[in-house]
Amino acid sequence: MKIGVLGAGQLGRMLALAGLPLEMQFSFYDTSGAPSVGIGNVFIDQGGTGKDLDSFLADVDIVTSEFEHIPLDLARKIESRKMLLPSSESTRVCQNRGEEKRLFTKLGIPTPKYHLVDSLAAFESAVEQLGCPVVAKTVTDGYDGKGQAVIRDPADVASAWNRIGNTQLIVEKFVNFSRELSIIAVRSKSGQLAFYPLTENTHHEGILRYSVAPAPRISPELDKQAQCYIGELLEALNHVGILTLELFETEQGLLANEMAPRVHNSGHWSIEGANCSQFENHLRAIADLPLGDCQAQQPTCMINIISEKGDIQGLLRLPYAHIHLYGKDERKGRKLGHVTVQADSYKELTWRIRNVAAHLPGSPEYHPTENR
Ligand code: AMP
């Protein structure tokens, strides 16, 4: 099967690495002008003018995507000519934080209190009604904490509006969560479902740094609750492929933060940590093949390599470290690769994570959540 991928970054690269053993072939459609995928046929259409779209589509049987910020008219145009999975409807909802929140609310999935605003006056009124602190986010295009502001004093609203205000913002009540979790699930074309375990995520300066799976100290009820939420989202969107739901764990239970209609950084642990990785399961789902086993074989952690590659030689000497580099040049805040470690216990895992982090300059210290 010939798979076309919209986007040509590390997620596309890892999809291809998972699909080659299944005799899949890959073509990528890049609109950034800077593809880093390093594998398969790459069609570059800088600025998304539609140039080369015909050649890309002629080269593939089915199209999927490694990012959700695709212009909707492009997604629909592709959909009118080839099978696009997930569909443009999943993209439409997941590229807009307002639409996501509306769907959470419609399905009864708890989410932080929020207001959608499109003027400074509406922003001020939302902050007054919610009460500080609040988090303001651009409704579209934000990622890795970009386009966001935490407002602790109503006097700061105008400067936040000038800095991130565009046509629309979502203003959310700041949540005092105990930790951040994500759940990744997959739905095949014929409706089969499979769920990866809840994963515990640690962010630093808005960027994911550590993902531990299965998240420690999760009750069967909480796991079931998360599966129930994402299962409802998959069905409501008629989604085919991987869907990721980011959650806050609070004393009152889980709150849905946002979702992504694609393979996700918090699922990279599954390459070594599960029998079937998120990448392979995404491909199986869109190709309508039986889904693979999502269970974590043992406590596993993914450590992101951000900004600088660090001491790769030193990492290669650690017998338990699996190193993935994405073929990208160093730049502040850029995801350059990741390392996966596994261990028989969470205690041993913590030591291994710290040994890896010691080779990565700028890595925040790793603290298991029970010690925070
Ligand atoms: P997001 O782009 O929505 O995933 O937000 C980036 C990060 O900001 C999250 O991973 C959280 O650490 C933090 N954050 C987002 N929304 C809230 C909120 N309502 N309350 C507290 N922290 C938040």
PDB file of N, CA and C in Angstrom, residues 196-197 269-278 280-281 284 291-298 300 342:
ATOM      1  N   TYR A 196      -3.968   2.707  24.428  1.00  0.00           N
ATOM      2  CA  TYR A 196      -2.684   2.675  25.142  1.00  0.00           C
ATOM      3  C   TYR A 196      -2.957   3.081  26.586  1.00  0.00           C
ATOM      4  N   PRO A 197      -2.069   2.682  27.517  1.00  0.00           N
ATOM      5  CA  PRO A 197      -2.307   3.062  28.919  1.00  0.00           C
ATOM      6  C   PRO A 197      -2.137   4.573  29.112  1.00  0.00           C
ATOM      7  N   TRP A 269       7.069   6.551  23.461  1.00  0.00           N
ATOM      8  CA  TRP A 269       7.533   5.440  24.298  1.00  0.00           C
ATOM      9  C   TRP A 269       7.105   4.094  23.723  1.00  0.00           C
ATOM     10  N   SER A 270       5.983   4.095  22.954  1.00  0.00           N
ATOM     11  CA  SER A 270       5.402   2.826  22.501  1.00  0.00           C
ATOM     12  C   SER A 270       6.258   2.137  21.437  1.00  0.00           C
ATOM     13  N   ILE A 271       7.240   2.842  20.851  1.00  0.00           N
ATOM     14  CA  ILE A 271       8.080   2.194  19.821  1.00  0.00           C
ATOM     15  C   ILE A 271       8.803   0.992  20.449  1.00  0.00           C
ATOM     16  N   GLU A 272       9.438   1.215  21.593  1.00  0.00           N
ATOM     17  CA  GLU A 272      10.084   0.093  22.268  1.00  0.00           C
ATOM     18  C   GLU A 272       9.209  -0.487  23.377  1.00  0.00           C
ATOM     19  N   GLY A 273       8.296   0.327  23.917  1.00  0.00           N
ATOM     20  CA  GLY A 273       7.596  -0.048  25.153  1.00  0.00           C
ATOM     21  C   GLY A 273       6.342  -0.871  24.972  1.00  0.00           C
ATOM     22  N   ALA A 274       5.790  -0.917  23.763  1.00  0.00           N
ATOM     23  CA  ALA A 274       4.560  -1.693  23.546  1.00  0.00           C
ATOM     24  C   ALA A 274       4.805  -2.681  22.409  1.00  0.00           C
ATOM     25  N   ASN A 275       4.006  -3.719  22.353  1.00  0.00           N
ATOM     26  CA  ASN A 275       4.185  -4.686  21.250  1.00  0.00           C
ATOM     27  C   ASN A 275       3.931  -4.037  19.911  1.00  0.00           C
ATOM     28  N   CYS A 276       2.955  -3.126  19.867  1.00  0.00           N
ATOM     29  CA  CYS A 276       2.658  -2.437  18.611  1.00  0.00           C
ATOM     30  C   CYS A 276       2.681  -0.937  18.889  1.00  0.00           C
ATOM     31  N   SER A 277       3.545  -0.206  18.221  1.00  0.00           N
ATOM     32  CA  SER A 277       3.696   1.226  18.513  1.00  0.00           C
ATOM     33  C   SER A 277       2.491   2.012  18.003  1.00  0.00           C
ATOM     34  N   GLN A 278       2.376   3.265  18.496  1.00  0.00           N
ATOM     35  CA  GLN A 278       1.307   4.142  17.996  1.00  0.00           C
ATOM     36  C   GLN A 278       1.427   4.340  16.484  1.00  0.00           C
ATOM     37  N   GLU A 280       2.699   2.203  14.168  1.00  0.00           N
ATOM     38  CA  GLU A 280       2.217   1.020  13.442  1.00  0.00           C
ATOM     39  C   GLU A 280       0.700   0.911  13.561  1.00  0.00           C
ATOM     40  N   ASN A 281       0.169   1.172  14.745  1.00  0.00           N
ATOM     41  CA  ASN A 281      -1.280   1.049  14.912  1.00  0.00           C
ATOM     42  C   ASN A 281      -2.034   2.087  14.084  1.00  0.00           C
ATOM     43  N   ARG A 284      -2.018   0.586  10.664  1.00  0.00           N
ATOM     44  CA  ARG A 284      -2.936  -0.561  10.607  1.00  0.00           C
ATOM     45  C   ARG A 284      -4.378  -0.071  10.533  1.00  0.00           C
ATOM     46  N   LEU A 291      -5.798  -4.410  14.568  1.00  0.00           N
ATOM     47  CA  LEU A 291      -4.974  -3.542  15.421  1.00  0.00           C
ATOM     48  C   LEU A 291      -4.058  -4.376  16.301  1.00  0.00           C
ATOM     49  N   GLY A 292      -2.918  -3.779  16.688  1.00  0.00           N
ATOM     50  CA  GLY A 292      -1.933  -4.493  17.513  1.00  0.00           C
ATOM     51  C   GLY A 292      -2.101  -4.190  18.991  1.00  0.00           C
ATOM     52  N   ASP A 293      -1.370  -4.955  19.803  1.00  0.00           N
ATOM     53  CA  ASP A 293      -1.440  -4.870  21.264  1.00  0.00           C
ATOM     54  C   ASP A 293      -0.812  -3.556  21.764  1.00  0.00           C
ATOM     55  N   CYS A 294      -1.552  -2.818  22.587  1.00  0.00           N
ATOM     56  CA  CYS A 294      -1.108  -1.491  23.058  1.00  0.00           C
ATOM     57  C   CYS A 294      -0.470  -1.523  24.449  1.00  0.00           C
ATOM     58  N   GLN A 295      -0.481  -2.683  25.109  1.00  0.00           N
ATOM     59  CA  GLN A 295      -0.011  -2.692  26.507  1.00  0.00           C
ATOM     60  C   GLN A 295       1.463  -2.327  26.622  1.00  0.00           C
ATOM     61  N   ALA A 296       1.818  -1.661  27.730  1.00  0.00           N
ATOM     62  CA  ALA A 296       3.238  -1.400  28.007  1.00  0.00           C
ATOM     63  C   ALA A 296       3.816  -2.668  28.613  1.00  0.00           C
ATOM     64  N   GLN A 297       4.976  -3.090  28.085  1.00  0.00           N
ATOM     65  CA  GLN A 297       5.559  -4.336  28.607  1.00  0.00           C
ATOM     66  C   GLN A 297       6.118  -4.140  30.014  1.00  0.00           C
ATOM     67  N   GLN A 298       6.660  -2.958  30.307  1.00  0.00           N
ATOM     68  CA  GLN A 298       7.204  -2.640  31.634  1.00  0.00           C
ATOM     69  C   GLN A 298       7.271  -1.117  31.740  1.00  0.00           C
ATOM     70  N   THR A 300       8.141   2.441  31.272  1.00  0.00           N
ATOM     71  CA  THR A 300       8.907   2.981  30.139  1.00  0.00           C
ATOM     72  C   THR A 300       8.872   4.503  30.201  1.00  0.00           C
ATOM     73  N   GLN A 342      13.561   1.686  29.574  1.00  0.00           N
ATOM     74  CA  GLN A 342      12.607   0.824  30.263  1.00  0.00           C
ATOM     75  C   GLN A 342      13.291   0.252  31.493  1.00  0.00           C
TER      76      GLN A 342
END
